Every structure is written in C-alpha cells, then in structure tokens.
mmCIF file of C-alpha atoms in Angstrom:
data_model
loop_
_atom_site.group_PDB
_atom_site.id
_atom_site.type_symbol
_atom_site.label_atom_id
_atom_site.label_comp_id
_atom_site.label_asym_id
_atom_site.label_seq_id
_atom_site.Cartn_x
_atom_site.Cartn_y
_atom_site.Cartn_z
ATOM 1 C CA MET U 1 33.315 27.784 -103.927
ATOM 2 C CA LEU U 2 30.420 30.020 -102.013
ATOM 3 C CA LYS U 3 27.588 28.230 -101.247
ATOM 4 C CA LEU U 4 24.552 29.740 -99.314
ATOM 5 C CA PRO U 5 20.839 28.335 -98.200
ATOM 6 C CA GLY U 6 18.381 30.484 -100.696
ATOM 7 C CA ALA U 7 17.039 32.006 -97.637
ATOM 8 C CA ALA U 8 19.938 33.127 -96.189
ATOM 9 C CA ALA U 9 21.412 34.356 -99.728
ATOM 10 C CA PHE U 10 18.443 36.809 -100.087
ATOM 11 C CA GLN U 11 18.456 37.913 -95.886
ATOM 12 C CA SER U 12 21.958 39.242 -96.474
ATOM 13 C CA THR U 13 21.416 40.390 -99.383
ATOM 14 C CA LEU U 14 18.389 42.508 -98.135
ATOM 15 C CA ARG U 15 21.103 43.522 -95.210
ATOM 16 C CA ASN U 16 23.759 44.447 -98.171
ATOM 17 C CA LYS U 17 23.566 48.141 -99.150
ATOM 18 C CA SER U 18 26.175 47.831 -101.764
ATOM 19 C CA ARG U 19 24.319 45.321 -103.538
ATOM 20 C CA ARG U 20 23.611 47.361 -106.480
ATOM 21 C CA TYR U 21 25.875 48.397 -108.968
ATOM 22 C CA PRO U 22 26.124 52.511 -108.300
ATOM 23 C CA ASP U 23 24.614 54.647 -110.656
ATOM 24 C CA ARG U 24 25.798 58.278 -110.802
ATOM 25 C CA ASP U 25 23.701 59.279 -107.992
ATOM 26 C CA ASP U 26 25.106 56.082 -105.472
ATOM 27 C CA ALA U 27 27.172 58.374 -102.783
ATOM 28 C CA ARG U 28 29.674 55.352 -104.161
ATOM 29 C CA TYR U 29 30.278 57.244 -107.278
ATOM 30 C CA ASP U 30 31.945 60.490 -107.397
ATOM 31 C CA ASP U 31 33.695 62.094 -110.304
ATOM 32 C CA PHE U 32 33.489 59.456 -113.015
ATOM 33 C CA TYR U 33 35.259 56.917 -110.189
ATOM 34 C CA ILE U 34 33.896 54.722 -108.579
ATOM 35 C CA TYR U 35 34.800 53.474 -104.677
ATOM 36 C CA PRO U 36 33.530 50.289 -103.565
ATOM 37 C CA THR U 37 32.584 49.895 -100.309
ATOM 38 C CA VAL U 38 35.809 48.219 -98.085
ATOM 39 C CA THR U 39 35.624 47.426 -94.622
ATOM 40 C CA PRO U 40 39.534 46.928 -93.039
ATOM 41 C CA GLY U 41 40.125 44.346 -91.456
ATOM 42 C CA PHE U 42 42.738 46.168 -89.225
ATOM 43 C CA GLY U 43 44.389 49.472 -88.911
ATOM 44 C CA LEU U 44 47.215 51.524 -89.986
ATOM 45 C CA ARG U 45 48.822 53.438 -86.903
ATOM 46 C CA PRO U 46 50.080 57.027 -88.127
ATOM 47 C CA GLY U 47 54.310 56.428 -88.815
ATOM 48 C CA SER U 48 53.801 52.703 -89.146
ATOM 49 C CA THR U 49 56.199 50.904 -90.928
ATOM 50 C CA ILE U 50 54.845 49.639 -94.218
ATOM 51 C CA PHE U 51 56.754 47.846 -96.476
ATOM 52 C CA THR U 52 55.485 47.593 -100.234
ATOM 53 C CA ILE U 53 56.033 44.811 -102.622
ATOM 54 C CA GLY U 54 55.087 44.539 -106.224
ATOM 55 C CA SER U 55 54.689 45.901 -109.919
ATOM 56 C CA CYS U 56 55.429 50.285 -111.045
ATOM 57 C CA PHE U 57 52.328 50.670 -108.878
ATOM 58 C CA ALA U 58 54.097 50.009 -105.911
ATOM 59 C CA ARG U 59 55.973 52.761 -106.403
ATOM 60 C CA ASN U 60 53.724 55.232 -106.562
ATOM 61 C CA VAL U 61 51.371 54.029 -103.658
ATOM 62 C CA GLU U 62 54.910 53.854 -101.799
ATOM 63 C CA LYS U 63 55.321 57.293 -102.757
ATOM 64 C CA VAL U 64 51.883 58.703 -100.899
ATOM 65 C CA LEU U 65 52.535 56.379 -97.648
ATOM 66 C CA ASP U 66 55.735 58.487 -97.258
ATOM 67 C CA GLU U 67 53.562 61.415 -97.729
ATOM 68 C CA VAL U 68 51.129 61.057 -95.585
ATOM 69 C CA GLY U 69 53.724 60.454 -92.519
ATOM 70 C CA MET U 70 53.873 56.208 -93.333
ATOM 71 C CA ASP U 71 57.178 54.924 -92.629
ATOM 72 C CA VAL U 72 58.595 52.707 -95.781
ATOM 73 C CA PRO U 73 61.619 50.908 -96.131
ATOM 74 C CA THR U 74 61.694 50.771 -100.143
ATOM 75 C CA ARG U 75 61.669 54.040 -100.641
ATOM 76 C CA ARG U 76 65.402 54.750 -98.973
ATOM 77 C CA PHE U 77 66.827 52.514 -101.494
ATOM 78 C CA ALA U 78 67.635 53.842 -104.405
ATOM 79 C CA ALA U 79 70.567 53.158 -107.777
ATOM 80 C CA PRO U 80 72.060 55.551 -110.104
ATOM 81 C CA ASN U 81 69.699 56.676 -112.692
ATOM 82 C CA GLU U 82 71.729 55.043 -115.276
ATOM 83 C CA GLU U 83 71.031 52.052 -113.968
ATOM 84 C CA ALA U 84 67.293 52.597 -114.258
ATOM 85 C CA PRO U 85 65.871 55.900 -115.425
ATOM 86 C CA GLY U 86 62.946 57.055 -113.560
ATOM 87 C CA GLU U 87 62.098 56.537 -109.824
ATOM 88 C CA SER U 88 65.671 55.671 -107.751
ATOM 89 C CA ASN U 89 63.991 52.921 -106.876
ATOM 90 C CA ARG U 90 62.946 51.384 -109.699
ATOM 91 C CA VAL U 91 64.672 48.402 -109.691
ATOM 92 C CA LEU U 92 62.794 46.663 -107.015
ATOM 93 C CA ASN U 93 59.730 46.467 -109.465
ATOM 94 C CA GLN U 94 59.164 42.940 -109.240
ATOM 95 C CA TYR U 95 56.302 41.562 -111.689
ATOM 96 C CA ASN U 96 54.848 38.280 -111.157
ATOM 97 C CA PRO U 97 54.041 36.375 -108.219
ATOM 98 C CA ALA U 98 56.990 33.929 -108.540
ATOM 99 C CA THR U 99 59.912 36.731 -108.817
ATOM 100 C CA MET U 100 58.186 38.185 -105.737
ATOM 101 C CA VAL U 101 58.214 34.867 -103.116
ATOM 102 C CA GLN U 102 61.789 34.309 -104.896
ATOM 103 C CA ALA U 103 62.794 37.939 -103.364
ATOM 104 C CA VAL U 104 61.236 37.171 -100.238
ATOM 105 C CA ALA U 105 62.512 34.070 -99.734
ATOM 106 C CA ALA U 106 66.415 35.477 -100.702
ATOM 107 C CA ALA U 107 65.660 38.161 -98.154
ATOM 108 C CA GLY U 108 68.718 38.787 -95.656
ATOM 109 C CA GLU U 109 70.922 35.406 -97.703
ATOM 110 C CA ALA U 110 74.270 36.195 -99.659
ATOM 111 C CA PRO U 111 73.838 36.566 -103.487
ATOM 112 C CA ASP U 112 74.163 34.480 -105.803
ATOM 113 C CA GLN U 113 74.938 34.495 -109.639
ATOM 114 C CA ARG U 114 71.385 33.185 -110.977
ATOM 115 C CA GLY U 115 69.836 35.214 -113.268
ATOM 116 C CA ILE U 116 72.285 37.157 -114.049
ATOM 117 C CA TYR U 117 73.673 36.635 -117.572
ATOM 118 C CA SER U 118 76.786 37.963 -119.716
ATOM 119 C CA THR U 119 76.816 40.793 -122.329
ATOM 120 C CA PRO U 120 79.287 42.772 -124.844
ATOM 121 C CA GLN U 121 78.546 45.537 -122.004
ATOM 122 C CA GLY U 122 78.644 43.991 -118.847
ATOM 123 C CA VAL U 123 75.829 41.586 -117.426
ATOM 124 C CA VAL U 124 72.494 41.554 -117.381
ATOM 125 C CA ASP U 125 70.229 41.383 -113.697
ATOM 126 C CA THR U 126 67.192 39.955 -114.857
ATOM 127 C CA LEU U 127 65.953 39.376 -110.981
ATOM 128 C CA LEU U 128 65.366 43.375 -110.845
ATOM 129 C CA ALA U 129 64.093 45.933 -113.054
ATOM 130 C CA THR U 130 66.545 47.567 -115.493
ATOM 131 C CA GLY U 131 65.143 47.020 -118.971
ATOM 132 C CA SER U 132 68.402 45.102 -120.465
ATOM 133 C CA ARG U 133 70.873 48.012 -118.175
ATOM 134 C CA SER U 134 73.788 46.139 -117.874
ATOM 135 C CA VAL U 135 76.333 47.059 -115.394
ATOM 136 C CA THR U 136 79.618 45.272 -113.896
ATOM 137 C CA PRO U 137 79.438 41.992 -111.933
ATOM 138 C CA ALA U 138 80.802 43.145 -109.318
ATOM 139 C CA ARG U 139 78.055 46.637 -109.010
ATOM 140 C CA ALA U 140 75.083 43.532 -109.838
ATOM 141 C CA MET U 141 76.491 41.329 -107.306
ATOM 142 C CA GLU U 142 77.232 44.477 -104.541
ATOM 143 C CA ARG U 143 73.789 45.804 -105.618
ATOM 144 C CA ARG U 144 71.689 42.492 -105.065
ATOM 145 C CA GLY U 145 73.155 42.717 -101.188
ATOM 146 C CA GLN U 146 71.924 45.762 -100.885
ATOM 147 C CA ILE U 147 68.480 44.773 -102.216
ATOM 148 C CA SER U 148 68.735 41.547 -99.685
ATOM 149 C CA ASP U 149 69.398 43.471 -96.556
ATOM 150 C CA LEU U 150 66.693 45.972 -97.340
ATOM 151 C CA TYR U 151 64.295 42.949 -97.717
ATOM 152 C CA ARG U 152 65.216 41.457 -94.653
ATOM 153 C CA ASP U 153 66.021 44.636 -92.368
ATOM 154 C CA GLY U 154 62.224 46.475 -94.260
ATOM 155 C CA LEU U 155 60.705 43.365 -93.421
ATOM 156 C CA ALA U 156 62.128 42.996 -89.633
ATOM 157 C CA GLN U 157 60.608 46.557 -88.864
ATOM 158 C CA ALA U 158 57.085 46.543 -91.141
ATOM 159 C CA GLU U 159 53.898 45.722 -89.177
ATOM 160 C CA THR U 160 52.261 45.735 -92.765
ATOM 161 C CA VAL U 161 53.214 44.331 -96.264
ATOM 162 C CA VAL U 162 51.485 45.833 -98.925
ATOM 163 C CA VAL U 163 51.295 43.770 -102.060
ATOM 164 C CA THR U 164 50.412 44.567 -105.699
ATOM 165 C CA LEU U 165 50.388 41.899 -107.825
ATOM 166 C CA GLY U 166 51.000 42.818 -111.619
ATOM 167 C CA LEU U 167 50.932 39.916 -113.997
ATOM 168 C CA VAL U 168 51.300 36.249 -115.274
ATOM 169 C CA GLU U 169 53.750 36.538 -118.149
ATOM 170 C CA ALA U 170 56.978 34.602 -117.378
ATOM 171 C CA TRP U 171 60.390 33.836 -117.914
ATOM 172 C CA TYR U 172 62.031 30.809 -116.490
ATOM 173 C CA ASP U 173 65.660 29.458 -115.883
ATOM 174 C CA LEU U 174 66.230 25.699 -116.383
ATOM 175 C CA GLU U 175 69.549 25.661 -115.896
ATOM 176 C CA ASP U 176 69.484 27.549 -113.224
ATOM 177 C CA ARG U 177 65.968 26.702 -111.909
ATOM 178 C CA ILE U 178 64.527 30.291 -111.414
ATOM 179 C CA TYR U 179 62.255 33.061 -112.746
ATOM 180 C CA LEU U 180 63.045 36.226 -113.970
ATOM 181 C CA ASN U 181 60.995 39.159 -113.493
ATOM 182 C CA GLU U 182 62.065 40.081 -116.840
ATOM 183 C CA ALA U 183 62.767 38.634 -120.293
ATOM 184 C CA PRO U 184 66.278 38.024 -121.105
ATOM 185 C CA PRO U 185 67.890 39.702 -123.695
ATOM 186 C CA PRO U 186 67.643 37.972 -127.379
ATOM 187 C CA PRO U 187 71.806 37.680 -127.472
ATOM 188 C CA VAL U 188 71.593 35.315 -124.417
ATOM 189 C CA ILE U 189 68.324 33.428 -125.697
ATOM 190 C CA LYS U 190 69.893 33.409 -129.337
ATOM 191 C CA ALA U 191 73.316 31.406 -127.319
ATOM 192 C CA ALA U 192 70.993 28.851 -125.677
ATOM 193 C CA PRO U 193 67.985 28.623 -126.715
ATOM 194 C CA ASP U 194 67.010 25.714 -124.766
ATOM 195 C CA ARG U 195 68.076 26.719 -121.698
ATOM 196 C CA PHE U 196 64.539 29.289 -121.379
ATOM 197 C CA GLU U 197 60.981 28.650 -121.097
ATOM 198 C CA PHE U 198 58.373 31.471 -121.127
ATOM 199 C CA HIS U 199 55.227 30.652 -118.567
ATOM 200 C CA GLN U 200 51.925 32.178 -118.701
ATOM 201 C CA LEU U 201 50.389 31.584 -115.404
ATOM 202 C CA ASP U 202 47.298 29.746 -114.277
ATOM 203 C CA VAL U 203 44.935 30.392 -111.376
ATOM 204 C CA PRO U 204 46.298 27.152 -109.367
ATOM 205 C CA THR U 205 49.908 28.281 -110.231
ATOM 206 C CA CYS U 206 49.394 31.607 -108.743
ATOM 207 C CA LEU U 207 47.432 30.621 -106.300
ATOM 208 C CA ASP U 208 50.452 28.383 -105.045
ATOM 209 C CA MET U 209 52.917 31.124 -105.453
ATOM 210 C CA VAL U 210 50.882 34.061 -103.825
ATOM 211 C CA SER U 211 49.703 31.057 -100.836
ATOM 212 C CA GLU U 212 53.381 31.070 -99.993
ATOM 213 C CA LEU U 213 54.889 34.718 -100.143
ATOM 214 C CA THR U 214 51.422 35.257 -98.082
ATOM 215 C CA GLU U 215 52.502 32.882 -95.608
ATOM 216 C CA ARG U 216 56.193 34.286 -95.787
ATOM 217 C CA LEU U 217 54.745 38.010 -95.170
ATOM 218 C CA ILE U 218 52.497 37.402 -92.539
ATOM 219 C CA ASP U 219 54.877 35.208 -90.499
ATOM 220 C CA GLY U 220 52.340 33.021 -88.474
ATOM 221 C CA GLY U 221 49.967 36.563 -87.993
ATOM 222 C CA ARG U 222 53.053 38.718 -87.077
ATOM 223 C CA ARG U 223 52.392 40.944 -90.202
ATOM 224 C CA ARG U 224 48.770 42.581 -91.876
ATOM 225 C CA MET U 225 48.524 42.558 -95.361
ATOM 226 C CA VAL U 226 46.720 44.623 -98.003
ATOM 227 C CA MET U 227 46.883 42.632 -101.215
ATOM 228 C CA THR U 228 46.221 44.760 -104.443
ATOM 229 C CA VAL U 229 45.980 44.243 -107.900
ATOM 230 C CA SER U 230 47.674 47.036 -110.194
ATOM 231 C CA PRO U 231 46.214 48.757 -112.816
ATOM 232 C CA VAL U 232 49.031 49.512 -115.196
ATOM 233 C CA PRO U 233 48.003 47.546 -118.243
ATOM 234 C CA LEU U 234 50.471 44.283 -119.327
ATOM 235 C CA GLN U 235 53.076 46.548 -122.341
ATOM 236 C CA THR U 236 54.193 42.999 -124.255
ATOM 237 C CA THR U 237 53.112 39.563 -124.456
ATOM 238 C CA PHE U 238 54.759 36.930 -125.373
ATOM 239 C CA ALA U 239 51.204 34.741 -125.301
ATOM 240 C CA GLY U 240 50.628 35.615 -128.291
ATOM 241 C CA GLY U 241 46.917 37.276 -129.652
ATOM 242 C CA ASP U 242 46.661 40.656 -128.903
ATOM 243 C CA ALA U 243 48.649 42.643 -125.789
ATOM 244 C CA VAL U 244 44.353 44.270 -124.459
ATOM 245 C CA VAL U 245 43.049 40.433 -124.644
ATOM 246 C CA ARG U 246 46.497 39.238 -122.625
ATOM 247 C CA ASN U 247 45.755 41.853 -120.109
ATOM 248 C CA SER U 248 42.269 41.174 -119.814
ATOM 249 C CA TYR U 249 43.265 37.249 -118.697
ATOM 250 C CA SER U 250 46.168 38.629 -116.632
ATOM 251 C CA LYS U 251 44.199 40.893 -114.738
ATOM 252 C CA SER U 252 41.543 38.133 -114.436
ATOM 253 C CA VAL U 253 43.452 35.330 -112.962
ATOM 254 C CA LEU U 254 45.577 37.813 -110.291
ATOM 255 C CA ARG U 255 42.000 39.423 -109.357
ATOM 256 C CA VAL U 256 40.666 35.888 -108.252
ATOM 257 C CA VAL U 257 43.927 34.391 -106.648
ATOM 258 C CA ALA U 258 43.718 37.756 -104.591
ATOM 259 C CA GLU U 259 39.977 36.941 -103.813
ATOM 260 C CA MET U 260 41.293 33.140 -102.285
ATOM 261 C CA ILE U 261 43.505 35.101 -100.691
ATOM 262 C CA THR U 262 41.679 36.969 -98.627
ATOM 263 C CA GLN U 263 39.303 34.026 -97.665
ATOM 264 C CA ARG U 264 42.331 31.674 -96.990
ATOM 265 C CA PHE U 265 44.060 34.069 -94.805
ATOM 266 C CA GLU U 266 43.745 35.645 -91.743
ATOM 267 C CA GLY U 267 45.026 39.328 -90.970
ATOM 268 C CA VAL U 268 44.574 39.952 -95.239
ATOM 269 C CA ASP U 269 43.173 42.357 -97.142
ATOM 270 C CA TYR U 270 41.657 43.363 -100.849
ATOM 271 C CA PHE U 271 41.501 46.878 -101.713
ATOM 272 C CA PRO U 272 40.262 47.420 -105.092
ATOM 273 C CA SER U 273 42.346 49.774 -106.570
ATOM 274 C CA TYR U 274 41.994 48.154 -109.457
ATOM 275 C CA GLU U 275 38.805 48.380 -109.182
ATOM 276 C CA ILE U 276 38.676 52.467 -108.677
ATOM 277 C CA ILE U 277 41.331 53.349 -111.459
ATOM 278 C CA THR U 278 39.250 50.844 -113.902
ATOM 279 C CA THR U 279 36.036 52.581 -113.649
ATOM 280 C CA SER U 280 37.086 55.494 -115.205
ATOM 281 C CA GLY U 281 38.196 54.562 -118.395
ATOM 282 C CA MET U 282 41.544 56.238 -120.442
ATOM 283 C CA ARG U 283 40.852 58.975 -118.252
ATOM 284 C CA SER U 284 43.024 57.741 -115.001
ATOM 285 C CA PHE U 285 46.324 56.746 -117.771
ATOM 286 C CA GLY U 286 49.070 59.674 -118.948
ATOM 287 C CA GLU U 287 49.308 59.713 -122.980
ATOM 288 C CA ASP U 288 51.201 56.132 -122.673
ATOM 289 C CA ASN U 289 47.641 54.316 -122.295
ATOM 290 C CA VAL U 290 49.709 52.448 -119.572
ATOM 291 C CA HIS U 291 51.386 54.326 -116.610
ATOM 292 C CA VAL U 292 48.148 55.955 -114.518
ATOM 293 C CA ARG U 293 48.561 59.904 -114.302
ATOM 294 C CA PRO U 294 50.047 60.543 -110.486
ATOM 295 C CA LEU U 295 46.853 62.853 -109.402
ATOM 296 C CA VAL U 296 44.767 59.538 -109.822
ATOM 297 C CA VAL U 297 47.570 57.693 -108.146
ATOM 298 C CA ASP U 298 47.202 59.899 -105.089
ATOM 299 C CA ARG U 299 43.655 60.270 -105.134
ATOM 300 C CA VAL U 300 42.834 56.455 -104.711
ATOM 301 C CA VAL U 301 45.904 55.542 -101.946
ATOM 302 C CA ARG U 302 44.856 58.941 -100.202
ATOM 303 C CA HIS U 303 40.997 57.449 -99.925
ATOM 304 C CA MET U 304 43.032 53.587 -98.701
ATOM 305 C CA VAL U 305 44.999 55.249 -96.094
ATOM 306 C CA ARG U 306 41.892 57.439 -94.679
ATOM 307 C CA LEU U 307 39.706 53.805 -94.823
ATOM 308 C CA TYR U 308 42.711 52.553 -92.778
ATOM 309 C CA THR U 309 44.173 54.931 -90.103
ATOM 310 C CA GLY U 310 40.412 55.876 -89.711
ATOM 311 C CA GLU U 311 40.889 59.917 -90.345
#
C-alpha cells in the first residue's frame, strides 16, 4: 500500500503534469485514443534481441518489433497451418501466468508427456495453443522439443523480454500436477472426471506466479522486462456468469499484479497498451469484438518502440 505524508502528497501531485484525466484538448489525447505518460526505466538499442511471451497480443507485438528492426527469436518459429491456423507461430501463445512459468522453467529441458492426451484422431497438446487440434504422438514430442530449444536459445540471446499477461482462468491436471494452456478435450474430462480442476486465479496466486516468472526472466538483472496486459478479452468463461464481467475481473487481477511486480523488481517496466487500446472503446477491435485491429496494434507498439529507442 502506498502511503505518503499529506504535505508530500500535495507537493508531488502539483509537480505531476499528468495528474488530471485528459480531456480532448490534452496532448495525451489523439483521435479517440489516450496515451498515458510513460517514462521508460531503460532503453532499447536498434537491432537488440527481444523475446516475447504471452497471448495472441504478444504475436501482434512481436510482428511490429520485427518490422522496426529488432531481433525477435519467436518470429522464426513456425508450425504447419493445420496444427494451428493463423500466424505460423500461433502455437506459442501462452494465456495464463502458470503456463508461462512452466514454459520458461522447461527451457532447454527434454520434453515429457504431461499435458498430452490421446484422442481418436491422435494426441492433443494442451500446453500449447492449438485449439485442440491433434497430431501424431511423435510430432507432439518433436514440437515440444523445438519449443524448448527456442526458449533456451532465445532467452540466452535476449537483452529484453516482453511479457503480455492474458487471463486468469486455467485448468489444472491433478495427476500430472501441471497447469494447462487450453482446456482438456471434453472426452478426456469425461473419461477422467476427477483428474482435472478449473481454477480462477486470484491476486495472491497470480502474484506468486508472475514473481517467479519475473525472477527467472530477469536472471539477476541480466535482462530487462516490459510487462503488458493484453487487451484481447476472455472469449469463453468457465467461472460462471457473463463473459464480459469475468473478463473485467481477469484483466483487473492481472493489471494489479503487473503494478505490484514493477514495484517489486528493478528493471521491469509496465507499458499501458491495455489502457491505450481500451480508451477508444470497441473501435479498436475487429468484427468479432475480440481481436485488436492490426492498424491499432501497429500504432500502439510503434509508440512503445519510439519511447524505448528515443527516436
């Protein structure tokens, strides 16, 4: 909890030029978007290596970073379109903090079978983002090995990591003692109804997870981190009630945790991509009201890059 003596609070507030919420004459307002004041805690060199972790918004971010000349290892990973339609590296999406920690902890390790479940068509790897698309057992292990190597080699090269927190709804395998990135296929749950639990993560739990993630990623100060919260909403909720309300809870928890992480760790910045994009309302999103329009992503990420490169 932030506490300031009364006089100090007034003095610091009077010095703060961004203390008032901007009206449409404010320099922070531009064409229905509000760009909060950001003071980067470090800089980015043109051509520096940046590793990206997170939900589908992370895929949007890395594309722009690649276009402006940054070295982005995750852009070089590709899986066949039939394994995960869309971006060629879509399978890398990690949605909840638990699976992000697991992915970093597994960097360079030999893959195991946990989180891989048999179906009539083959096996489904629920630690990735495949939309329950099946592959052969051999391909599942090959792909896991490739991703483990990507994390090992990419993080070894990276000077900065961009982490995009996505949501707080997650599935847990009680037998394998592992969090899943996607819900197990319904037939798998039906065959073993007591094996899986649904978890809606709260602030203390997420804070523990993201703290561990941060410690692993900054590696004693060897790397810096830019943390964001994805503006892409929760598409389907397992927590009950309306997905709109559950999404608000999810983003609120992650935003609180991101704030606490930046206060706890040196070399970790928060960039308000979530705030910028949501200030414009639904005009930022495509026809599905879920995915952020590419031009909006480009605009926001290029703004971030300009701030961090000083251009």
